[in-house]
Amino acid sequence: MTIYLDNNATTRVDERVFSEMVPFLTAFYGNPSSMHSFGGQVAKAIQTAREQVADLIGALPSEVVFTSCGTEGNNTAIRSALATQGDRKHIITTQVEHACVLNLCKALEKQGYRVTYLSVDRNGMLDLMELEAALTGDTAIVSTMYANNETGVIFPVEQIGALAKSYGALFHVDAVQAVGKIPINLQNSSIDFLTLSGHKFHAPKGVGALFVRKGVRLRPHLIGGHQERNRRGGTENVAGIVGLGQAALLAQQNLPQMQSVQALRDYLETAILRTIPDTVVNGQGSPRLPNTTNIGFKYIEGEAILLLLDREGICASSGSACTSDSLEPSHVLRAMGLPYSVLHGSIRFSLSRFTTREEVDRLLEVMPRIVSQLRSLSPFSSDDGEWLQERTSALVTA
Amino acid sequence: MWNYSAKVLELFYNPINQGVIEEPVEPECAVARGEVGSIACGDALRLHLKIHRAEDRILDAKFQTFGCTSAIASSSALTEMVKGLTLDEALAITNRDIAEYLGGLPQQKMHCSVMGQEALEKAIYNYRGMALPHHEEDEGSLVCTCFGVSEERIRKVVRENQLTTAEQVMSYVKAGGGCGSCLSAIDDILAAVNAPKPITNLQKIERIQSILNDLRPYLQEDGGDVELVDVEGDRVLVQLKGACGSCSSSLITVKEVIEERLRRQVLSSLTVEAV
């Protein structure tokens, strides 16, 4: 039996989402752009999905552009903001963004754009004063997450947006982790672009949406036919879009249930802190998503923890260096300035509305044993000791 | 997910020889320890050896490891491999031996086997009261300051594992995997270690002569022959004999057969001229 506590990576497709999709993979295979009713009925289904997604985020249906994924939404928004404001050459983002924003910004730096990467504090929180100091009349776009994928820390997006507006900059929010987990209403918001991705809230992989505020200019990233009102070329992923719409409807209906997800997360967190010594919750001092906890188990290494959890059928993830090709631990936890003894042993547990109390109890049953097994192997057991002095100069954030 | 061998998983799930060797030990024995890595690097190993003084032999080995699956498995494997060996035999173990014992390691995890080899070396040098052949603490020779990797250590791993790219060096000793500012320095070390050794004039002439001798039977089959007249710098002067001397395709023979062969096997700058 699999106990899936990695819902910030991806989620299971809700059965009601799947059954809504099936007809569009079988009987209703028409092209929504076609001039016959066989295709026309498919276009209607897409319109319904657009309304469902718009309802979830408090937007107008016409403000929703379907995409293939979060990466596409983020790329489209940032590139478009630069293309439509040719005289502005400055981008502001943060050190803790997803790779698709950070690597895009690095590529744009090579093309001559200037990028400011805002820092975060020990709790993963931005400093609005630092943002204000970075803003200039040259700033084309401010792009930040709504909530962080690793720690769940929620940024004060409306305050960020208000500052961006005061300098005439566009404001983009990567809300991939937030949509479906916390209420979002874009009706009276300072947000110009907002990215969401279906597979983070029980729709399938390969479908997402970009909110583009009415009146904000958009240069399409994929240039093609007239789909999505000329804002995103390419024949629609009809079944995926229908699934996304149904998932948005279900997410909205289930938003009140996120309180019980949060209660379960808090139960998990409290129990681990109580039963396992030398553990810390990363980002605990900030507002966080209800489903996410990032716990540092000192003196042991995250990848080894994940393998022992995996043997128990429990799925989680780690920001440990050894889980990546890069050799460096999570850029998010490093930006927070966490000590290495915590960094390497950090595990993220992310829940969903499908997570049960029994599953969490099973985790709580095996976790103390796994931690003590690895600690019995470890030469470290405290923060002092002659040969484990941390190299403070090492691994500075670029 | 990493593709670990069955042996790696076996030694990770059920590690052998974990722990410390408590002192005092029998009077004829001594305990040696070797420590490498740090909590900042993400892996660290403290190796304990019980050594029989008179026999210079490792009687027991234990490990304490902070690190991932393959770091723990490499440490456990190492302790199994060294038991019963003399210290000189143990010093001959390379990181490749550890990786092979484990049925291979993912490329990005090869540094775990390097860590084992280094801890072993350190423990034995500590026991013998000798300085290590390379001093990582020597800041002057550090190439990668993020992970504290010296030039000598990079040279060693490049030589022993026939590495050709900075990415491979990163997988083996982590150098360059932090801020990345030393990557071009690693490129330079790779170029220096892998550069073909310069050859003396005499060696050059001997090799040219031996290659010409290999080619002669083929020319003789067609009633021709070739003889080395002189080597002036990169100019190889040969005399074509017999049928070759009057054959219209002899120029092709000289350029496409002899010159191509000499360039490939002796020096790429050589030119061949018939005199």
XYZ file of C-alpha atoms in Angstrom:
673
model
C 0.000 0.000 0.000
C 1.333 3.405 -0.947
C 1.075 6.271 1.511
C 1.365 9.341 -0.649
C 2.665 12.378 1.251
C 4.200 14.135 -1.745
C 1.235 16.138 -3.017
C 3.305 19.251 -3.768
C 5.114 17.157 -6.380
C 1.901 15.947 -7.967
C -1.511 14.640 -6.935
C -3.740 11.742 -7.808
C -6.371 12.435 -10.431
C -9.768 12.598 -8.770
C -12.039 9.862 -10.140
C -14.746 12.417 -10.941
C -12.173 14.357 -12.952
C -11.220 11.237 -14.838
C -14.799 10.294 -15.671
C -15.493 13.794 -17.003
C -12.473 13.446 -19.272
C -13.192 10.030 -20.749
C -15.836 11.091 -23.312
C -13.359 13.560 -24.784
C -10.836 10.794 -25.296
C -13.449 8.563 -26.942
C -16.731 9.721 -28.496
C -16.226 13.491 -28.582
C -12.994 13.710 -30.474
C -13.926 16.712 -32.595
C -11.687 19.744 -33.021
C -13.175 22.689 -31.119
C -12.128 25.013 -33.962
C -14.180 23.119 -36.545
C -17.237 24.643 -38.220
C -19.511 21.697 -37.485
C -21.593 20.860 -34.478
C -19.494 17.750 -33.770
C -16.556 20.039 -33.034
C -18.760 22.788 -31.663
C -19.951 20.681 -28.728
C -16.285 20.238 -27.750
C -15.798 24.013 -27.854
C -18.716 24.292 -25.434
C -17.019 21.897 -23.009
C -13.891 24.041 -23.117
C -15.960 27.108 -22.363
C -17.512 25.380 -19.351
C -14.047 24.453 -18.094
C -12.912 28.053 -18.558
C -15.806 29.220 -16.394
C -15.005 26.624 -13.730
C -11.344 27.674 -13.559
C -12.311 31.364 -13.527
C -14.724 30.739 -10.639
C -12.027 29.080 -8.555
C -9.778 32.154 -8.719
C -12.389 34.886 -8.895
C -11.573 35.824 -12.494
C -13.571 36.393 -15.675
C -13.671 33.414 -18.071
C -12.051 35.598 -20.735
C -9.081 36.165 -18.414
C -8.197 32.451 -18.431
C -5.748 31.113 -21.034
C -5.217 27.369 -21.027
C -1.613 26.169 -21.113
C 0.240 22.886 -20.893
C 1.869 23.362 -17.480
C 3.110 25.776 -14.846
C 6.401 26.235 -16.648
C 4.590 27.427 -19.754
C 2.452 29.869 -17.771
C 5.479 31.363 -16.018
C 7.501 31.630 -19.220
C 4.598 33.204 -21.092
C 3.873 35.838 -18.446
C 7.457 36.960 -17.887
C 8.437 37.002 -21.547
C 5.248 38.807 -22.495
C 5.771 41.494 -19.853
C 9.204 42.188 -21.341
C 7.987 42.114 -24.940
C 5.121 44.522 -24.324
C 7.249 47.032 -22.386
C 10.322 47.236 -24.587
C 11.750 50.236 -22.753
C 11.870 48.470 -19.373
C 14.799 46.105 -18.847
C 14.579 45.116 -15.189
C 12.989 42.047 -13.584
C 12.437 41.475 -9.874
C 11.959 37.965 -8.543
C 13.064 36.022 -5.462
C 15.810 33.547 -4.595
C 13.266 30.866 -3.736
C 11.343 30.622 -7.017
C 10.795 27.418 -8.950
C 13.548 26.466 -11.397
C 11.396 27.506 -14.372
C 11.429 31.124 -13.184
C 15.031 31.176 -11.920
C 16.494 29.559 -15.021
C 14.400 31.747 -17.307
C 15.695 34.829 -15.458
C 19.284 33.592 -15.772
C 18.760 33.167 -19.509
C 17.247 36.658 -19.747
C 20.264 38.117 -17.918
C 22.431 36.769 -20.724
C 20.191 38.618 -23.171
C 20.880 41.901 -21.402
C 18.073 42.136 -18.851
C 18.875 43.049 -15.259
C 17.410 40.756 -12.605
C 17.061 41.352 -8.856
C 16.679 38.194 -6.771
C 15.073 39.189 -3.464
C 16.312 37.419 -0.357
C 14.217 35.713 2.311
C 14.714 35.508 6.053
C 15.101 32.489 8.336
C 11.349 31.915 8.073
C 11.349 32.046 4.296
C 9.674 35.467 4.241
C 10.367 38.385 1.900
C 11.311 41.860 3.091
C 8.977 44.397 1.460
C 11.522 47.151 2.137
C 14.047 45.257 0.027
C 11.461 45.011 -2.740
C 10.711 48.720 -2.586
C 14.414 49.559 -2.719
C 14.837 47.380 -5.800
C 11.901 48.819 -7.761
C 12.660 51.484 -10.350
C 10.922 53.019 -13.356
C 12.900 50.476 -15.404
C 11.234 47.470 -13.696
C 9.088 45.649 -16.258
C 7.775 42.889 -14.035
C 7.785 41.634 -10.474
C 7.390 37.849 -10.399
C 6.991 35.988 -7.116
C 5.439 32.804 -5.883
C 2.152 32.792 -4.071
C 3.333 29.949 -1.867
C 6.625 28.091 -1.819
C 6.651 24.504 -3.026
C 9.220 23.326 -0.476
C 8.180 25.082 2.717
C 4.619 26.162 1.935
C 5.452 29.727 3.051
C 2.866 32.179 1.676
C 4.046 35.560 0.407
C 1.964 38.744 0.974
C 1.138 38.999 -2.717
C -1.274 41.931 -2.524
C 1.307 44.056 -0.708
C 3.955 43.041 -3.241
C 1.568 43.874 -6.066
C 0.680 47.282 -4.642
C 4.363 48.208 -4.527
C 4.922 46.930 -8.073
C 1.982 49.016 -9.311
C 3.359 52.161 -7.705
C 6.340 51.863 -10.053
C 4.223 50.957 -13.064
C 5.538 47.392 -13.177
C 3.438 44.370 -14.088
C 2.945 41.770 -11.360
C 3.081 38.025 -11.996
C 2.333 35.389 -9.389
C 3.321 31.725 -9.672
C 0.379 30.275 -7.772
C 0.960 26.669 -8.801
C 1.140 25.515 -5.168
C -1.552 27.833 -3.833
C -4.494 27.252 -6.174
C -6.938 24.762 -4.730
C -5.341 24.938 -1.276
C -6.196 28.475 -0.178
C -8.948 30.845 -1.347
C -7.868 33.142 -4.173
C -9.933 36.034 -5.481
C -8.478 38.039 -8.330
C -11.440 40.373 -8.699
C -9.942 43.320 -6.818
C -6.366 42.228 -6.918
C -3.074 43.820 -7.917
C -2.103 40.625 -9.771
C -1.753 40.955 -13.554
C -0.706 37.380 -14.352
C -1.266 34.253 -12.291
C -0.010 30.790 -13.174
C -1.748 27.583 -12.124
C -1.167 23.943 -12.921
C -3.771 21.191 -12.963
C -1.820 18.258 -11.621
C -1.242 20.009 -8.292
C -4.956 19.814 -7.502
C -6.116 16.459 -8.813
C -6.315 17.173 -12.549
C -3.950 15.278 -14.852
C -0.451 16.376 -15.818
C -0.070 18.372 -19.020
C -2.683 21.057 -18.452
C -2.621 24.410 -16.683
C -3.806 27.966 -17.087
C -2.504 31.481 -17.074
C -4.710 34.259 -15.747
C -4.184 37.454 -17.729
C -5.992 40.454 -16.291
C -8.404 42.138 -18.685
C -6.606 45.037 -20.362
C -3.111 43.625 -19.798
C -1.377 42.993 -23.085
C -0.237 39.465 -23.842
C 2.262 38.398 -26.479
C 1.718 34.691 -27.083
C 4.570 32.361 -26.257
C 3.362 29.747 -28.731
C 2.522 31.460 -32.000
C 0.004 29.580 -34.091
C -3.688 29.584 -34.870
C -6.489 31.547 -33.285
C -6.998 29.222 -30.311
C -7.428 30.849 -26.909
C -8.322 34.100 -28.736
C -4.924 34.273 -30.358
C -3.167 34.115 -27.000
C -1.921 30.539 -27.164
C -1.578 28.689 -30.457
C -1.972 24.939 -30.744
C -4.925 22.569 -30.794
C -6.433 22.408 -27.323
C -5.692 19.539 -24.944
C -9.444 19.059 -24.736
C -9.620 16.164 -22.271
C -7.000 17.824 -20.062
C -8.870 21.130 -20.101
C -12.172 19.434 -19.252
C -10.352 17.644 -16.408
C -8.853 20.909 -15.195
C -12.308 22.501 -15.142
C -13.796 19.630 -13.144
C -10.798 19.679 -10.748
C -11.299 23.430 -10.259
C -14.969 22.863 -9.445
C -14.091 20.124 -6.945
C -11.296 22.215 -5.422
C -13.728 25.031 -4.811
C -16.270 22.701 -3.231
C -13.558 21.178 -1.065
C -11.835 24.384 0.050
C -13.536 24.242 3.488
C -12.079 20.743 3.847
C -8.568 22.213 3.708
C -9.097 23.053 7.376
C -9.099 19.372 8.220
C -6.062 18.867 5.994
C -4.379 21.570 8.047
C -5.426 19.888 11.285
C -3.891 16.648 10.037
C -0.696 18.473 9.013
C -0.484 20.122 12.437
C -1.023 16.763 14.109
C 1.795 15.249 12.031
C 4.129 18.130 12.758
C 3.464 18.265 16.479
C 3.825 14.525 16.889
C 7.162 14.421 15.084
C 8.562 17.333 17.066
C 7.383 15.668 20.269
C 8.614 12.140 19.581
C 11.864 12.788 17.713
C 14.574 14.967 19.267
C 16.651 17.442 17.244
C 13.947 18.224 14.689
C 12.821 21.615 13.428
C 9.999 22.812 11.192
C 11.383 25.042 8.453
C 9.422 28.231 7.812
C 7.251 27.716 10.876
C 7.252 31.401 11.740
C 5.503 32.400 8.499
C 1.983 31.864 7.187
C 2.046 28.533 5.383
C -0.077 26.379 3.085
C -2.380 24.111 5.089
C -1.014 20.908 3.534
C 2.766 21.370 3.683
C 5.381 20.767 6.321
C 9.136 20.807 5.867
C 10.955 19.174 8.744
C 14.704 19.135 9.321
C 16.020 15.970 10.982
C 19.434 16.979 12.252
C 22.613 14.920 11.746
C 21.211 12.599 9.100
C 20.833 12.856 5.372
C 17.550 13.272 3.506
C 18.064 10.825 0.673
C 18.761 7.995 3.134
C 15.560 8.910 5.023
C 13.560 8.833 1.770
C 14.848 5.368 0.879
C 13.896 3.957 4.254
C 10.474 5.627 3.989
C 10.119 4.218 0.495
C 10.642 0.726 1.865
C 7.631 1.349 4.090
C 5.636 2.490 1.063
C 5.709 6.132 2.159
C 6.371 8.825 -0.463
C 7.876 12.171 0.529
C 10.629 14.380 -0.829
C 13.788 16.068 0.319
C 15.795 19.148 -0.503
C 18.935 17.167 0.205
C 21.863 17.539 -2.175
C 21.944 13.797 -2.721
C 18.496 13.722 -4.262
C 19.603 15.965 -7.088
C 22.218 15.938 -9.780
C 23.573 19.212 -8.528
C 25.357 18.235 -5.266
C 23.876 21.276 -3.625
C 21.076 21.166 -1.100
C 17.793 22.984 -1.796
C 18.223 26.579 -2.956
C 15.143 27.486 -0.934
C 16.463 26.240 2.401
C 19.893 27.738 1.660
C 18.329 31.107 0.896
C 16.689 30.884 4.317
C 20.164 30.578 5.827
C 19.462 27.284 7.581
C 22.479 25.471 9.084
C 23.879 22.505 7.178
C 22.916 20.130 9.963
C 19.283 20.943 9.115
C 19.640 21.487 5.361
C 20.803 18.016 4.408
C 18.228 16.216 6.519
C 15.112 18.126 5.501
C 12.040 16.212 4.414
C 8.879 17.677 2.931
C 5.577 16.003 3.690
C 2.696 17.388 1.642
C -0.866 16.207 2.212
C -4.057 16.353 0.181
C -7.757 15.957 0.835
C -7.239 12.239 0.221
C -4.706 11.861 3.053
C -6.122 9.932 5.994
C -5.385 9.987 9.677
C -4.376 6.296 9.433
C -1.744 7.148 6.838
C -0.266 9.875 9.009
C -0.318 7.523 11.983
C 1.611 4.963 9.976
C 4.240 7.616 9.187
C 4.418 8.568 12.856
C 4.896 4.916 13.711
C 7.886 4.322 11.426
C 9.569 7.722 11.488
C 11.195 7.549 14.953
C 12.717 4.169 14.093
C 14.057 5.389 10.732
C 15.605 8.468 12.302
C 17.230 6.569 15.142
C 18.523 3.911 12.743
C 20.298 6.534 10.640
C 21.443 8.487 13.682
C 23.023 5.338 15.085
C 25.159 5.261 11.926
C 26.017 8.946 12.006
C 29.201 10.319 13.538
C 27.335 13.515 14.408
C 25.052 13.953 17.351
C 25.423 17.582 18.318
C 26.279 20.906 16.741
C 29.722 20.992 18.294
C 32.626 18.688 17.583
C 36.030 19.383 16.183
C 35.951 17.911 12.719
C 32.436 18.734 11.661
C 32.898 22.466 11.783
C 30.666 23.860 9.116
C 32.377 25.562 6.267
C 30.635 28.880 6.556
C 32.001 30.177 3.287
C 30.682 27.182 1.422
C 27.716 27.081 -0.895
C 26.838 30.745 -0.863
C 23.722 31.442 -2.822
C 24.589 32.694 -6.254
C 15.112 7.898 -8.142
C 18.656 6.624 -8.206
C 19.329 3.304 -9.815
C 21.190 1.532 -7.025
C 22.583 -1.971 -7.347
C 21.172 -4.766 -5.208
C 24.423 -4.822 -3.229
C 24.182 -1.101 -2.419
C 20.618 -1.522 -1.171
C 21.506 -4.626 0.820
C 24.342 -2.846 2.635
C 22.207 0.252 3.155
C 19.211 -1.561 4.611
C 21.386 -3.883 6.693
C 24.741 -2.218 7.153
C 27.602 -4.402 8.389
C 30.273 -3.100 10.805
C 28.527 0.076 11.841
C 29.759 1.678 15.045
C 33.039 2.356 16.811
C 35.959 0.249 18.016
C 36.140 0.808 21.746
C 39.460 1.237 23.464
C 41.384 -0.217 25.145
C 42.035 -3.101 22.763
C 44.402 -6.036 23.246
C 47.980 -4.903 24.012
C 49.296 -6.266 20.688
C 46.773 -4.124 18.788
C 46.153 -0.434 18.157
C 43.140 1.567 16.959
C 43.493 3.963 14.040
C 40.885 6.444 12.863
C 40.370 8.351 9.657
C 37.814 11.115 9.198
C 36.783 12.763 5.956
C 34.010 15.074 4.839
C 31.938 17.470 6.901
C 28.320 18.154 7.614
C 28.495 21.069 5.168
C 29.491 18.759 2.321
C 26.506 16.550 2.977
C 28.521 13.458 3.756
C 31.137 12.458 6.272
C 32.793 9.209 7.310
C 34.719 8.260 10.431
C 36.523 4.975 9.913
C 37.886 2.902 12.799
C 40.549 0.221 12.241
C 41.915 -2.299 14.739
C 45.471 -3.012 13.670
C 47.733 -5.846 14.814
C 51.026 -4.060 15.419
C 53.465 -6.884 14.720
C 51.643 -8.204 11.664
C 50.776 -4.732 10.366
C 47.359 -6.205 9.637
C 43.766 -4.912 9.958
C 41.862 -7.223 12.285
C 38.617 -5.279 12.500
C 36.972 -2.235 10.902
C 33.925 -0.150 11.840
C 32.341 2.939 10.371
C 30.180 5.920 11.286
C 28.651 7.697 8.313
C 26.534 10.773 7.750
C 25.266 10.637 4.213
C 23.005 9.151 1.613
C 22.285 5.548 0.702
C 25.446 5.072 -1.329
C 27.650 6.784 1.279
C 26.442 4.335 3.910
C 26.781 1.338 1.579
C 30.279 2.425 0.459
C 31.408 2.745 4.073
C 30.038 -0.647 4.986
C 31.610 -2.223 1.890
C 34.973 -0.693 2.716
C 35.002 -2.175 6.220
C 34.281 -5.616 4.768
C 36.987 -5.252 2.122
C 39.825 -4.242 4.450
C 39.397 -6.836 7.172
C 42.377 -9.204 7.190
C 44.484 -7.105 4.836
C 47.956 -5.820 5.693
C 48.181 -2.050 5.737
C 50.095 -2.026 2.469
C 47.458 -4.197 0.841
C 44.744 -1.889 2.166
C 46.517 1.174 0.790
C 46.330 -0.350 -2.675
C 42.505 -0.228 -2.604
C 41.159 2.433 -4.956
C 37.745 4.038 -5.062
C 37.032 1.961 -8.161
C 37.572 -1.212 -6.139
C 34.934 -0.036 -3.668
C 32.504 0.834 -6.462
C 33.084 -2.544 -8.111
C 32.535 -4.371 -4.822
C 29.154 -2.623 -4.701
C 28.235 -3.727 -8.204
C 28.718 -0.187 -9.481
C 27.510 3.236 -8.341
C 25.573 5.878 -10.270
C 28.079 8.306 -11.790
C 26.814 11.155 -9.580
C 27.474 9.008 -6.514
C 31.051 8.007 -7.253
C 32.244 10.542 -4.677
C 30.928 8.195 -1.993
C 33.499 5.589 -3.005
C 36.205 8.269 -3.069
C 35.255 9.231 0.475
C 35.795 5.612 1.590
C 39.199 5.349 -0.020
C 40.299 8.647 1.508
C 39.177 7.725 5.014
C 41.104 4.468 4.737
C 44.228 6.247 3.580
C 43.874 8.816 6.333
C 43.449 6.175 9.046
C 46.559 4.285 7.935
C 48.670 7.426 7.646
C 47.454 8.527 11.066
C 48.483 5.155 12.494
C 51.894 5.330 10.881
C 52.330 8.864 12.158
C 52.968 10.108 8.645
C 51.687 13.187 6.908
C 49.199 12.547 4.145
C 50.649 12.812 0.657
C 48.233 15.672 -0.001
C 47.049 18.303 2.434
C 43.482 19.350 1.884
C 43.807 21.879 4.669
C 46.452 23.686 2.677
C 44.377 26.602 1.419
C 47.051 27.493 -1.104
C 46.445 24.348 -3.125
C 42.643 24.342 -2.858
C 40.920 24.405 -6.219
C 37.315 24.063 -5.027
C 36.816 26.154 -1.905
C 33.148 25.200 -1.566
C 33.963 21.543 -0.952
C 37.626 21.941 0.035
C 39.148 19.944 -2.810
C 42.861 20.275 -3.555
C 44.515 20.164 -6.950
C 46.381 17.004 -5.972
C 43.154 15.246 -5.126
C 41.609 16.197 -8.459
C 44.722 15.025 -10.310
C 44.593 11.709 -8.482
C 40.955 11.002 -9.259
C 41.412 12.052 -12.892
C 44.386 9.701 -13.301
C 42.858 6.735 -11.486
C 39.486 6.910 -13.205
C 40.552 8.260 -16.610
C 38.182 11.216 -16.302
C 37.867 13.654 -19.188
C 35.243 16.240 -18.204
C 34.710 18.630 -15.293
C 31.242 17.110 -14.791
C 32.844 13.724 -14.135
C 35.267 15.302 -11.658
C 32.214 16.790 -9.910
C 30.627 13.360 -9.606
C 33.757 11.860 -8.084
C 35.028 14.517 -5.652
C 32.292 17.188 -5.805
C 34.790 19.833 -6.943
C 32.979 22.457 -9.011
C 29.565 21.429 -7.708
C 29.171 24.437 -5.394
C 29.448 27.939 -6.767
C 31.074 26.595 -9.939
C 33.736 29.279 -10.085
C 36.543 26.662 -10.241
C 35.145 24.820 -13.271
C 37.621 26.416 -15.657
C 40.468 25.584 -13.253
C 39.274 21.968 -13.321
C 39.278 22.083 -17.123
C 42.910 23.184 -16.962
C 43.839 20.350 -14.596
C 42.095 17.851 -16.860
C 43.978 19.191 -19.864
C 47.275 19.003 -17.990
C 46.752 15.469 -16.674
C 45.403 14.133 -19.935
C 47.929 15.894 -22.161
C 50.041 13.458 -24.153
C 53.539 13.259 -22.769
C 56.077 15.127 -24.933
C 58.427 12.727 -26.667
C 62.144 13.074 -27.312
C 63.582 13.302 -30.806
C 65.048 9.855 -30.485
C 61.673 8.364 -29.440
C 60.039 10.175 -32.340
C 62.471 8.714 -34.865
C 62.203 5.250 -33.359
C 58.403 5.314 -33.566
C 58.434 6.609 -37.136
C 60.881 3.899 -38.099
C 58.790 1.199 -36.471
C 55.608 2.336 -38.225
C 57.388 2.463 -41.581
C 58.615 -1.068 -40.926
C 55.002 -2.132 -40.380
C 53.976 -0.587 -43.697
C 56.815 -1.951 -45.782
C 55.425 -5.467 -46.356
C 52.316 -3.985 -48.021
C 54.437 -1.868 -50.372
C 56.746 -4.803 -51.044
C 53.748 -6.884 -52.168
C 53.353 -4.393 -55.010
C 57.074 -4.487 -55.779
C 57.864 -1.237 -53.976
C 59.470 -0.172 -50.739
C 60.065 2.831 -48.476
C 63.051 3.969 -46.452
C 63.408 6.670 -43.827
C 65.980 9.245 -44.912
C 65.793 11.898 -42.193
C 63.534 13.657 -39.677
C 63.887 17.433 -39.576
C 61.587 18.802 -36.872
C 58.125 17.788 -38.061
C 59.277 16.953 -41.604
C 59.673 13.253 -42.254
C 61.792 12.632 -45.354
C 61.354 9.241 -47.001
C 62.606 7.624 -50.157
C 60.217 5.522 -52.219
C 61.909 2.584 -53.849
C 61.319 -0.033 -56.542
C 57.924 0.154 -58.222
C 56.857 2.956 -55.864
C 59.558 5.220 -57.233
C 57.872 5.344 -60.631
C 54.247 4.705 -59.646
C 51.805 7.535 -60.361
C 49.880 6.872 -57.155
C 52.990 7.041 -54.986
C 52.120 10.589 -53.890
C 48.824 9.255 -52.557
C 50.692 6.500 -50.759
C 52.938 9.029 -49.107
C 50.206 11.454 -48.046
C 47.210 9.277 -47.351
C 48.804 6.166 -46.000
C 52.162 6.994 -44.460
C 51.479 10.534 -43.317
C 48.023 9.735 -41.989
C 49.368 6.814 -39.988
C 52.290 8.789 -38.552
C 50.046 11.694 -37.581
C 47.653 9.418 -35.828
C 50.210 7.316 -34.005
C 53.202 9.597 -33.420
C 52.523 13.331 -33.679
C 49.640 15.166 -35.337
C 51.972 17.861 -36.682
C 54.112 15.555 -38.847
C 54.325 15.956 -42.628
C 55.838 13.381 -44.941
C 57.837 14.257 -48.036
C 59.311 11.963 -50.641
C 62.860 12.817 -51.635
